[in-house]
Coordinates of C-alpha atoms and ligand atoms in Angstrom, one line a residue:
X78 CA 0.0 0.0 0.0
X79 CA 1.0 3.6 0.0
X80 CA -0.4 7.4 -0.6
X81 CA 0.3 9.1 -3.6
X82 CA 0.9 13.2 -3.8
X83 CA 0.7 14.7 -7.5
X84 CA 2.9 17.8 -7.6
X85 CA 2.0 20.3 -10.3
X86 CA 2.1 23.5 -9.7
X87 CA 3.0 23.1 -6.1
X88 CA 6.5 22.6 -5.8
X89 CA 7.4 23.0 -1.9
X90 CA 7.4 21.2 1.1
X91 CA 6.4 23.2 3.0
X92 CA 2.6 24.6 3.7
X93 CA 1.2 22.8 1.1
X94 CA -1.9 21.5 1.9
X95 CA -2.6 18.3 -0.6
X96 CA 0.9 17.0 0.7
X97 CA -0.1 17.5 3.8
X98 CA -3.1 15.7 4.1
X99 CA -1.5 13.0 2.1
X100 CA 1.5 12.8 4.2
X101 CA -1.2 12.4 7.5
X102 CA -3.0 9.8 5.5
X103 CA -0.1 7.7 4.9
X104 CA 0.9 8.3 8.4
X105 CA -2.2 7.1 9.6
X106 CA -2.1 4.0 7.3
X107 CA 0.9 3.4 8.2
X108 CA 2.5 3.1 5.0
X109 CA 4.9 5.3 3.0
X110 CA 4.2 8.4 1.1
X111 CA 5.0 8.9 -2.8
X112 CA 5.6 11.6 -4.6
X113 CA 5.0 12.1 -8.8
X114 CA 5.1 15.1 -11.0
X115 CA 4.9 14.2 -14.4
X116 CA 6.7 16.7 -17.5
X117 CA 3.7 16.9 -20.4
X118 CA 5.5 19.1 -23.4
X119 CA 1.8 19.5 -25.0
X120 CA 0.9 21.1 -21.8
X121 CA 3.9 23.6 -22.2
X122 CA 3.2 24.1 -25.8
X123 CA -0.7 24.5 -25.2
X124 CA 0.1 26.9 -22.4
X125 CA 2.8 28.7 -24.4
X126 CA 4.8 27.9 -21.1
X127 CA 8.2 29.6 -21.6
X128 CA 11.6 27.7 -21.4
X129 CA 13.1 30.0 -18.8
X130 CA 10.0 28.5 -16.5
X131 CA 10.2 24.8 -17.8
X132 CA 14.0 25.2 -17.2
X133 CA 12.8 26.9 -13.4
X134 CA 10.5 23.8 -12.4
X135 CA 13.2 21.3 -13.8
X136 CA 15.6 22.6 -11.4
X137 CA 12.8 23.1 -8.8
X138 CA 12.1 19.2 -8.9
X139 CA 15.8 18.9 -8.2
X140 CA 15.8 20.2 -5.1
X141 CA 12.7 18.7 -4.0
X142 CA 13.3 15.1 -4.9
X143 CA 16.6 16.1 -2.4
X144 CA 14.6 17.2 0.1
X145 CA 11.8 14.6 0.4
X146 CA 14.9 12.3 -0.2
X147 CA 16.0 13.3 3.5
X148 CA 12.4 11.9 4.5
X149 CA 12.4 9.2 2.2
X150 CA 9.9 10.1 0.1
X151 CA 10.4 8.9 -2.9
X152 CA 9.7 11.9 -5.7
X153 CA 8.7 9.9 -9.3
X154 CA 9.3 12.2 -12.3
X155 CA 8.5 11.4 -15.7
X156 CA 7.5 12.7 -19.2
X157 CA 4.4 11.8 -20.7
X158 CA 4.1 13.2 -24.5
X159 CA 0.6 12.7 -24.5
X160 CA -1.3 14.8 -22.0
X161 CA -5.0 13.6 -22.4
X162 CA -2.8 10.1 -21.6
X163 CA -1.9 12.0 -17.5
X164 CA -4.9 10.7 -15.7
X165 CA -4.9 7.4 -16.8
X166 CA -1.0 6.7 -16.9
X167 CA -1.2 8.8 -12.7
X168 CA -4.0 6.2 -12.2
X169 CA -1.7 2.9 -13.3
X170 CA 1.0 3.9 -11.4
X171 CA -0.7 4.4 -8.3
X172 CA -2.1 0.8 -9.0
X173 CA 1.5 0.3 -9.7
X174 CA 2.3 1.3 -5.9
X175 CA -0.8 -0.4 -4.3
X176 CA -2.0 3.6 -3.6
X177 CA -5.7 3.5 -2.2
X178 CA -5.0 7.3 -2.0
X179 CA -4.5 10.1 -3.9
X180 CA -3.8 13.8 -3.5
X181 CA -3.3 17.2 -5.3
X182 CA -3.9 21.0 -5.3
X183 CA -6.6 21.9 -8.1
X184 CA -5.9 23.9 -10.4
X185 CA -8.5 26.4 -12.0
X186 CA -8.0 26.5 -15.7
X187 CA -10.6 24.8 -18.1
X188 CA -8.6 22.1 -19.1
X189 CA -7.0 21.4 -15.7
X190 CA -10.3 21.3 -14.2
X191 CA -11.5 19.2 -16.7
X192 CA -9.0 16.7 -16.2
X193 CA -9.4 16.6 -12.7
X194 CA -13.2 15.9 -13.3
X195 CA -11.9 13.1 -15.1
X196 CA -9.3 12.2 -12.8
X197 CA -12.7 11.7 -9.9
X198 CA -14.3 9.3 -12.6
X199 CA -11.4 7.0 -13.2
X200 CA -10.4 6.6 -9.4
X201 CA -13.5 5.8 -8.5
X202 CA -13.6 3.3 -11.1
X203 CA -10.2 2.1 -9.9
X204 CA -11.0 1.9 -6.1
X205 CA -9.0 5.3 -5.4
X206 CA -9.6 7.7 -3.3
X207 CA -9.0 11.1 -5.2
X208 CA -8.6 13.9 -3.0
X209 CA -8.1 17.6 -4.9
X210 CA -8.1 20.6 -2.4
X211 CA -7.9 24.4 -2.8
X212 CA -4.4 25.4 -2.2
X213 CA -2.8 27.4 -5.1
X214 CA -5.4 30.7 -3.4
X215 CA -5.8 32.3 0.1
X216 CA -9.6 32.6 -0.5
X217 CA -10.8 29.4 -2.1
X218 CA -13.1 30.7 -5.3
X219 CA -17.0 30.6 -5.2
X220 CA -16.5 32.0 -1.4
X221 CA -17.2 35.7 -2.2
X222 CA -20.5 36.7 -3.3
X223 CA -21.5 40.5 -4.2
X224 CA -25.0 41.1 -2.4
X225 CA -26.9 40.1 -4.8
X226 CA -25.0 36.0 -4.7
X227 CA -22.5 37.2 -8.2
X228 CA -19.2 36.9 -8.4
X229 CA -17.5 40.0 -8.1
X230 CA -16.5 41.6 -11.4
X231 CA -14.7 44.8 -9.6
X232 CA -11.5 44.4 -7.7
X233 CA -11.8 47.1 -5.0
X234 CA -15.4 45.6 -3.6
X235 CA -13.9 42.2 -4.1
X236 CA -11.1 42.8 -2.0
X237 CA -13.4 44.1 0.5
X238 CA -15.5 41.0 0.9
X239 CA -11.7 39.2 0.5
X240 CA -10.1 40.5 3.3
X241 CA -13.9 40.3 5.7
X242 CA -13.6 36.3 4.5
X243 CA -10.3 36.0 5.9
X244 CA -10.8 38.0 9.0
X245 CA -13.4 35.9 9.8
X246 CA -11.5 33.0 9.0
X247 CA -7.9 33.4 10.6
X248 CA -7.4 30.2 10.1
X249 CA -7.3 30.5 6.3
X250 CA -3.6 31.9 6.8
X251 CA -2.5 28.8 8.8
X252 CA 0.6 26.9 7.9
X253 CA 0.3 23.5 6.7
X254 CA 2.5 20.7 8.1
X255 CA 5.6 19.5 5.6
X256 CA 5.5 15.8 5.2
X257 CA 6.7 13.9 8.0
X258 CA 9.4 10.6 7.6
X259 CA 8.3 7.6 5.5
X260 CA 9.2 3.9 7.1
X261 CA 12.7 3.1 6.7
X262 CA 11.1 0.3 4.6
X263 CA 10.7 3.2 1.8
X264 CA 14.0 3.2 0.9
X265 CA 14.7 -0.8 0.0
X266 CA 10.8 -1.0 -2.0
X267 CA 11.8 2.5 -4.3
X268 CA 14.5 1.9 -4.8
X269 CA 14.5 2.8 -9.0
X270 CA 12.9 5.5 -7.5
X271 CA 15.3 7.7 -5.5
X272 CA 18.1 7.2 -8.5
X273 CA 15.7 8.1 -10.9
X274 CA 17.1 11.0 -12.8
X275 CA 15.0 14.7 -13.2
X276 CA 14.3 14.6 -16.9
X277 CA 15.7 17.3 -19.5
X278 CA 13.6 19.7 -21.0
X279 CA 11.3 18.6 -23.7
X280 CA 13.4 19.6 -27.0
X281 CA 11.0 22.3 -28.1
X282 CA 11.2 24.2 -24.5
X283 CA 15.2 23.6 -23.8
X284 CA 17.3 27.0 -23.2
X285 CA 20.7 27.4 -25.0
X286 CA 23.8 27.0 -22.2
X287 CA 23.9 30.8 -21.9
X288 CA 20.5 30.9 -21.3
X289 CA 20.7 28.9 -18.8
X290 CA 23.0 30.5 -17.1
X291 CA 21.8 33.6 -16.5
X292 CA 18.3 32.2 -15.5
X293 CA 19.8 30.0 -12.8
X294 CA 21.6 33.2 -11.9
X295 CA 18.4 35.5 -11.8
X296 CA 16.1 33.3 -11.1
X297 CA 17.7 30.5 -8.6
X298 CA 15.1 28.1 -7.8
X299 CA 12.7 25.8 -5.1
X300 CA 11.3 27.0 -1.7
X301 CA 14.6 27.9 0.2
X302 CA 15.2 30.2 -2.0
X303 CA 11.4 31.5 -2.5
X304 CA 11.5 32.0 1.6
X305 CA 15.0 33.8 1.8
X306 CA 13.3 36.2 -1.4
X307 CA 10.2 36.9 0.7
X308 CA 11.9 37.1 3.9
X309 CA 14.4 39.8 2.6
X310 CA 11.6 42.2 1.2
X311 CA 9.6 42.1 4.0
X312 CA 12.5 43.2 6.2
X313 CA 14.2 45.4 4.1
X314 CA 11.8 46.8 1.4
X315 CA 8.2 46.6 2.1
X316 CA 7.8 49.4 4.6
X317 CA 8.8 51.5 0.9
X318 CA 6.4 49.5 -1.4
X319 CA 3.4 51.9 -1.5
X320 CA 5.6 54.7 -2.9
X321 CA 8.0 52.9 -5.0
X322 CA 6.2 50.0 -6.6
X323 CA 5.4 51.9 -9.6
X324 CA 9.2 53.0 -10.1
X325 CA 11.0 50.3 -12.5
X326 CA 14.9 51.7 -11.7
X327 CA 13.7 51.5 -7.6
X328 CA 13.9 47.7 -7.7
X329 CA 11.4 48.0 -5.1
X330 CA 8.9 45.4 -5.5
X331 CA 9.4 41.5 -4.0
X332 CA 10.1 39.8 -7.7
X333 CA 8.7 37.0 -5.8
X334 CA 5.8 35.8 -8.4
X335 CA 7.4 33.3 -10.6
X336 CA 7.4 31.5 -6.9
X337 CA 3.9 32.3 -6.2
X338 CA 3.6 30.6 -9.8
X339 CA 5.2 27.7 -9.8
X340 CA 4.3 27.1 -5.6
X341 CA 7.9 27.5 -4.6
X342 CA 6.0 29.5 -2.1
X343 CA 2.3 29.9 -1.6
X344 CA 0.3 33.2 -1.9
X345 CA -1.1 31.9 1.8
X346 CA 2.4 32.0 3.4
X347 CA 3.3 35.7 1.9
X348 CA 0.2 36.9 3.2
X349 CA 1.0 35.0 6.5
X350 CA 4.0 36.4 6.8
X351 CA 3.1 40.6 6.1
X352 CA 0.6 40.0 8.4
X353 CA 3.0 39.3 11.0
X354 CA 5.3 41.7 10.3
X355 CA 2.4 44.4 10.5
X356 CA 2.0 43.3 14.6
X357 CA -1.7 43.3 14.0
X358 CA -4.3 40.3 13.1
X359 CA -5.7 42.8 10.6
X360 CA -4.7 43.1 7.1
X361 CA -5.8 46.4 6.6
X362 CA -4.3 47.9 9.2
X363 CA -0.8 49.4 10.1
X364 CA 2.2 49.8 7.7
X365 CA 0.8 51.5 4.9
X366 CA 3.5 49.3 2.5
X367 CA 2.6 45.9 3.8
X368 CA -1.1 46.7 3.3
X369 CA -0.4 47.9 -0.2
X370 CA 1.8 44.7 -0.6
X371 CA -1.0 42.2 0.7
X372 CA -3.5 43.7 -1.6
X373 CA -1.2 43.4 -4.5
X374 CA -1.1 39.5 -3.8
X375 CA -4.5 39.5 -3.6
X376 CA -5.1 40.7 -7.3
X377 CA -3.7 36.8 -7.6
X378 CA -6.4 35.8 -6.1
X379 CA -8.8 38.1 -7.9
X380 CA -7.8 36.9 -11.2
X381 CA -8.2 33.0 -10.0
X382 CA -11.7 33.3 -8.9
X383 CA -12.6 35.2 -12.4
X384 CA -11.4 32.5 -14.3
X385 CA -12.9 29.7 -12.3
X386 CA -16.7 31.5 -12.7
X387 CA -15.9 32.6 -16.4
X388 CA -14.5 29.8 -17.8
X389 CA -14.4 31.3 -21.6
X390 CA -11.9 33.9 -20.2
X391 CA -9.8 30.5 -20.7
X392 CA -10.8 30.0 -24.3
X393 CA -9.4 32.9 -25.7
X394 CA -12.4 35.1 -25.3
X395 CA -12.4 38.9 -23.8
X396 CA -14.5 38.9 -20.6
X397 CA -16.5 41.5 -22.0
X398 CA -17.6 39.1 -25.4
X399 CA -18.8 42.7 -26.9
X400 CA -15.2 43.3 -27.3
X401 CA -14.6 41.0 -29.7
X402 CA -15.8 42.5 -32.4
X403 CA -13.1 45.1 -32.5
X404 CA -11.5 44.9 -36.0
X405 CA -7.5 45.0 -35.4
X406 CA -4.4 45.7 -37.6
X407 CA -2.6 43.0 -39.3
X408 CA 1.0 44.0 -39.1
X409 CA 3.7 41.3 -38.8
X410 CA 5.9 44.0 -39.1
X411 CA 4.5 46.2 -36.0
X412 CA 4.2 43.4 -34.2
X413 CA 7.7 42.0 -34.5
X414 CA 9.0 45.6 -33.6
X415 CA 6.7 45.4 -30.0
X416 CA 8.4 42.1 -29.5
X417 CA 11.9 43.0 -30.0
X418 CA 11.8 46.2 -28.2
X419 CA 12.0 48.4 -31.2
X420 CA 9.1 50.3 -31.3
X421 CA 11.0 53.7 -31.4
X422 CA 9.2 54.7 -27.9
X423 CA 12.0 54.0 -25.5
X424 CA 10.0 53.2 -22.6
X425 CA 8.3 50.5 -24.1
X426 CA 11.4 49.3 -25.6
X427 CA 12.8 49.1 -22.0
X428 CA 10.2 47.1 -21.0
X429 CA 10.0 44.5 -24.1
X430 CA 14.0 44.4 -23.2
X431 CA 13.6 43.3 -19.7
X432 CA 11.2 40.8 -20.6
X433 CA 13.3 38.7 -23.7
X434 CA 16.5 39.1 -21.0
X435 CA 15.4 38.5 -17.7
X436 CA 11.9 36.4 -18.1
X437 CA 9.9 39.2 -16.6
X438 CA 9.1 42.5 -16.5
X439 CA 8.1 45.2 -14.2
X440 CA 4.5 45.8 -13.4
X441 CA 4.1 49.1 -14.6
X442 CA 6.0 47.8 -17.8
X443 CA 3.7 44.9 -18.1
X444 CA 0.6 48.1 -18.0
X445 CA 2.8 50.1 -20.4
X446 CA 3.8 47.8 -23.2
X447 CA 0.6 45.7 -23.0
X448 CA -1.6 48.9 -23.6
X449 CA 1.0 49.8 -26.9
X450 CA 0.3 46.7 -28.2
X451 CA -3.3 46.9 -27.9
X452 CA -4.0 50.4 -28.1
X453 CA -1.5 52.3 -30.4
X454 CA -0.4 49.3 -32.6
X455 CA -4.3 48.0 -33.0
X456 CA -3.3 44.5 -32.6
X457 CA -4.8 41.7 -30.7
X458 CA -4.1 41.7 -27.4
X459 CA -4.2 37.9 -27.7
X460 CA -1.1 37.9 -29.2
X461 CA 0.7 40.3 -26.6
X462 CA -1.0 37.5 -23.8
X463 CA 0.7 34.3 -25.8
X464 CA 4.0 36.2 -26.4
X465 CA 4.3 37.2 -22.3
X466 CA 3.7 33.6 -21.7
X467 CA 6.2 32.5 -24.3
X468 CA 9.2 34.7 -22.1
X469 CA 7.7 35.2 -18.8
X470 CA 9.6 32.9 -15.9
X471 CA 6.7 33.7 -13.6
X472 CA 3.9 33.2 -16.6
X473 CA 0.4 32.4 -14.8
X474 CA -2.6 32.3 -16.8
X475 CA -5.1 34.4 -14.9
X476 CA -3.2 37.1 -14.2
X477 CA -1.4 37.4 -17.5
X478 CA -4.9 36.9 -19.2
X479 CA -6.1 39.4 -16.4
X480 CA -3.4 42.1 -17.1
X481 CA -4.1 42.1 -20.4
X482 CA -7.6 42.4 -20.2
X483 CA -7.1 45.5 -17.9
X484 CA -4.4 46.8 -20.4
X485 CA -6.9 45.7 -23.5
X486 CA -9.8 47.3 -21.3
X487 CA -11.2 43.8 -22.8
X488 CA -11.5 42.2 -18.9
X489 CA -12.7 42.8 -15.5
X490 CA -12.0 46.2 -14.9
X491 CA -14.3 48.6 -15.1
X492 CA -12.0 51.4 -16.8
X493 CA -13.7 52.3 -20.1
X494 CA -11.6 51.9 -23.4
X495 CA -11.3 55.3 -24.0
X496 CA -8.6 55.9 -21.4
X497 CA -5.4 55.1 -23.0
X498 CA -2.2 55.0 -21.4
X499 CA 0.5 58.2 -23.0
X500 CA 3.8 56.0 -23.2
X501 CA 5.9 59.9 -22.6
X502 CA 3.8 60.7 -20.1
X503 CA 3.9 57.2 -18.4
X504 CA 7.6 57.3 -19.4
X505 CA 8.2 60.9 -17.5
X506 CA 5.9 59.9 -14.6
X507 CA 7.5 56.4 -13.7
X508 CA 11.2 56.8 -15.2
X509 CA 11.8 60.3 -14.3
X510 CA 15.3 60.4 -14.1
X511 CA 14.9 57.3 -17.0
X512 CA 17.8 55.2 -15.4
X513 CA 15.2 52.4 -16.4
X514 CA 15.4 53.1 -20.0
X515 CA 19.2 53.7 -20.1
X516 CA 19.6 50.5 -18.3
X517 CA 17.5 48.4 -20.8
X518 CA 17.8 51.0 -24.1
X519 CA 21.6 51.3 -24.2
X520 CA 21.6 52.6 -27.7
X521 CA 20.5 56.1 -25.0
X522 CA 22.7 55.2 -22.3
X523 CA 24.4 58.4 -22.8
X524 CA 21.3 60.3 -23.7
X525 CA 20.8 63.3 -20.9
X526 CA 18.2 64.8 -19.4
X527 CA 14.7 64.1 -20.8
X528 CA 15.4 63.7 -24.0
X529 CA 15.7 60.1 -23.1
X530 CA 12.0 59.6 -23.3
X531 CA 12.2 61.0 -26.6
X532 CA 15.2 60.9 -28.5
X533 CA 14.2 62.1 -32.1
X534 CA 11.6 64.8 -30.6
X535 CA 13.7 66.6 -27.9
X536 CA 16.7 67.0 -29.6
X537 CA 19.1 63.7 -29.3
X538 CA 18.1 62.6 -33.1
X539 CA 21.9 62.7 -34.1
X540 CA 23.0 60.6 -31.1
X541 CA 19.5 58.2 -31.2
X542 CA 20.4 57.7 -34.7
X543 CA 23.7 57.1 -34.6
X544 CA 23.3 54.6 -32.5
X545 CA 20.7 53.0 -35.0
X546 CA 17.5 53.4 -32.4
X547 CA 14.7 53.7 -34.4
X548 CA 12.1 56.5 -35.1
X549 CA 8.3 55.7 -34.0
X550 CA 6.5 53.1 -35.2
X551 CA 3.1 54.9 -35.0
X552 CA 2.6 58.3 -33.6
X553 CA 0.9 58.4 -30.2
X554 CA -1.8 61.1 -31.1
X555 CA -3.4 59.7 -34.5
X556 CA -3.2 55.8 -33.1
X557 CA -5.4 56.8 -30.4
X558 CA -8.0 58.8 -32.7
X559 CA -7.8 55.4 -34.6
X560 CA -7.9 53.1 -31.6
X561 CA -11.0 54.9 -30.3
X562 CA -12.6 54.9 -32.8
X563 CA -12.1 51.0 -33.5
X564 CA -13.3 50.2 -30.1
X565 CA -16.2 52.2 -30.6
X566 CA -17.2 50.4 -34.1
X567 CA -16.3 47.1 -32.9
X568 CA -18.2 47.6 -29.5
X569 CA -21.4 48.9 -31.4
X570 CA -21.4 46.2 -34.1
X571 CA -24.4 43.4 -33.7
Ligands
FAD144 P1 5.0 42.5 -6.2 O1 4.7 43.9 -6.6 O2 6.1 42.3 -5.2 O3 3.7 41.8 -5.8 C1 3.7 40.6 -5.0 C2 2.9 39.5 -5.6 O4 1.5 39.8 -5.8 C3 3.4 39.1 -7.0 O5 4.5 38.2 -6.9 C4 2.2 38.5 -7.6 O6 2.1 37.1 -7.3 C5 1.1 39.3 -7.0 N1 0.7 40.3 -7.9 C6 1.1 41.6 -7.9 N2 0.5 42.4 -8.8 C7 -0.4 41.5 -9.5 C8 -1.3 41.7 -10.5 N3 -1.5 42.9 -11.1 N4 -2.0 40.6 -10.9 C9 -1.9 39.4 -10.3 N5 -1.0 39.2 -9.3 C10 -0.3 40.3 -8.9 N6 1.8 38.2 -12.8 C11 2.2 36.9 -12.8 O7 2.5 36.3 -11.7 N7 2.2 36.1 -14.0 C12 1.9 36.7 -15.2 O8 1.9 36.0 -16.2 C13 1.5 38.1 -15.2 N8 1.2 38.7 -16.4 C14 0.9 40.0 -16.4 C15 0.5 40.6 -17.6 C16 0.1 41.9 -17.7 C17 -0.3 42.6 -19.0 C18 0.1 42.7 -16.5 C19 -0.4 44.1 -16.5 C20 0.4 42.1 -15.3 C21 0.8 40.8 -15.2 N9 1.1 40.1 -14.0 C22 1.5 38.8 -14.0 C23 1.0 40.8 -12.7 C24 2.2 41.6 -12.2 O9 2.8 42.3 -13.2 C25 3.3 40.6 -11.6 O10 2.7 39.7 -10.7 C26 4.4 41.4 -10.8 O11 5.0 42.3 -11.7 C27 5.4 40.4 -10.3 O12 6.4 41.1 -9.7 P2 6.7 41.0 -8.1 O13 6.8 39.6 -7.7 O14 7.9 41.9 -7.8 O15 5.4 41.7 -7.5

């Protein structure tokens, strides 16, 4: 006999709550715990998953097949090419193990969910016990209701009701128990198991050796590491958040989510852990930057529970469906300039920069660029969405799908399409001294003054150009006349 834990996108030890309860079960039993996770390239290529994450979890499972090692847990890894083949191939290997039990996190998306409603069906069939608990969120979805029993479609009221929920329930932020030791016995029966290798990356998801590199160096990996990262903002940076958070050169904010988005650390824990910090049970109360922090997690949470009550968000719809009708541009050409960071508006280029080096971008970046694409180029924001995923380390569908819809004005938010974001004005607000854009842009590292935020219109054309940065791709001031005027059609068309 033993208990089985699926890892997916849950990869700690500790305060997890499927492992956990499976690690009590088998406890209880009396017979040892197992651990699988298994590496589905269709799932990376359906979910546009980028390398530099692939690469992240790879390195991730490293660590924890080490750690549950020290317990002797086994930790089974394996690559299935077929994903509609996961539930059945998890279901023959707990038969495999003799497992009457088995445990995960669920995960919200339409197909995830969908397999897990197949995953209920099959173990039943198979005399398993399928447990999947709420986990990857602080506030399980479905739990906040506007007064009239919706789902919230507006942050701010949500995050109202969000933080009443919890307050209620403390015991929401609780810690969950890491596994405890398996029976020696473990050991000898899994033997193939503990020298089983972590698999490379699929081929079409594998980073070159430089790559590599400087991922492992940006972005080290697993739950130490996640904890050390969370522990060290909270004590040194968060008290500054509220003011600096929008300021790309401050380096200000936690660059913690490609942890909350993988579960190297849990969105529970970081909240947790603020609320400590602040001295009070309350999350709304005392330091004005942990408050701001908390409820900057807690857009995570948003996004979950709008995807888990709209479901189409996941099928490449806009949340508001009238917005679909919007007739965009076709222009490989604009569109390969937004990607590479050549759009002629340096601020945008700074933030398209950071993304293809570093696997992720600022959040006011994210706003920035996002809105170019959508707004002044006309294109779909659908593509922007696929080609975030396809470079972000910390890529997460609901709030990439989110952000864009905000950016789009396509999603949730209740901002009207008409406002559209002023990349120089954003650029002067955010980068003021534009250390950012030297930093990412060095074709203007030794542009001064302002001028950075507009090479060719306040006087650094000779140096801009010499340096071969490009001119605009589309002048701010007629792409918005066109862009609201687009929205308007498309929005009034039957
Ligand atoms: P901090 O400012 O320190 O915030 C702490 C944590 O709160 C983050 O780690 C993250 O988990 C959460 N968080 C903060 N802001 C948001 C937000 N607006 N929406 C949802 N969660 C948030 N975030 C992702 O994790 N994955 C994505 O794929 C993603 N795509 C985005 C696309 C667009 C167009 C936009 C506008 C935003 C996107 N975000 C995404 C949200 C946000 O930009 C990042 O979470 C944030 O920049 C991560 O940096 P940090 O860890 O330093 O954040």
């Amino acid at each position: 006999e033993a208990v089985v834990h699926w890892y997916k996108r849950d990869l700690r030890l500790h305060d997890n709550r499927a492992l956990s309860l499976a690690s009590a079960k088998a406890k209880e039993k009396g017979v040892p715990l197992i651990c699988t996770f298994i590496v589905s390239p269709q799932d990376y290529q359906a979910h546009y998953t980028s390398p530099a994450r692939v690469d992240f979890e790879l390195r991730t499972l490293a660590i924890i097949k080490e750690d549950l090692a020290k317990l002797d847990i086994p930790l089974y890894v394996e690559t299935r090419e077929e994903r509609r083949t996961i539930p059945d191939h998890i279901v023959g290997l707990c038969q495999k193990w003799g497992a009457k039990h088995l445990y995960c996190n669920i995960e919200y998306e339409v197909d995830e969910l969908r397999r897990e409603a197949s995953m209920t069906r099959k173990c039943l069939d198979a005399g398993i016990n399928f447990t999947a608990v709420h986990d990857d969120v602080v506030v399980a979805p479905g739990k906040l209701r506007t007064g009239t029993g919706n789902q919230y479609a507006v942050y701010s009221p949500w995050f109202r009701s969000w933080i009443a929920h919890i307050h209620s329930n403390p015991e929401l932020l609780d810690p969950f128990d890491p596994p405890g030791q398996n029976p020696s016995s473990a050991r000898q029966r899994f033997n193939d198991i503990f020298r089983m290798p972590i698999p490379a990356a699929p081929e079409n998801k594998k980073l070159t050796d430089e790559e590599r590199k400087r991922f492992e160096h940006l972005w080290p990996a697993g739950e130490h590491e996640a904890s050390q990262r969370l522990e060290k903002f909270l004590g040194q940076k968060v008290a500054e958040y509220k003011d600096a958070r929008n300021l790309p050169a401050a380096n200000s904010t936690a660059c913690i989510s490609v942890h909350h988005s993988a579960g190297t650390l849990a969105a529970r824990t970081s909240v947790r852990r603020a609320r400590d910090l602040n001295g009070t049970k309350k999350l709304d109360a005392g330091n004005e930057g942990v408050k701001t922090w908390i409820s900057e997690v807690a857009w995570r949470d948003f996004y979950k529970h709008v995807l888990a009550h709209w479901p189409y968000v996941c099928m490449h719809k806009p949340f508001k469906y009238e917005y679909a009708n919007i007739e965009w541009e076709y222009n490989d050409e604009h569109f390969e300039r937004w990607c590479k960071g050549q759009t002629g508006y340096p601020i945008v280029d700074a933030g398209m920069r950071q993304l293809l080096h570093s696997g992720w971008m600022h959040n006011r970046l994210r706003m920035i660029t996002a809105s170019f694409l959508a707004k002044d180029l006309l294109l779909d924001w659908r593509l922007g969405e696929a080609h975030f995923m396809t470079h972000l380390i910390d890529g997460d569908f609901a709030s990439n799908n989110g952000g864009w819809g905000f950016s789009a004005s396509t999603g949730v938010d209740p901002q009207p399409y008409f406002r559209v974001f002023n990349p120089l004005l954003q650029s002067e607000k955010f980068d003021p001294a534009g250390d950012y854009i030297r930093k990412w842009v060095p074709e203007l590292s030794a542009v001064a003054g302002k001028a950075v935020h507009d090479p060719y219109g306040r006087g650094a054309a000779e140096e801009a150009e010499r340096k071969g940065y490009p001119r605009v791709v589309v002048e701010h001031k007629g792409a918005r006349e066109r862009a609201l005027a687009r929205y308007k059609e498309g929005i009034g068309r039957e």
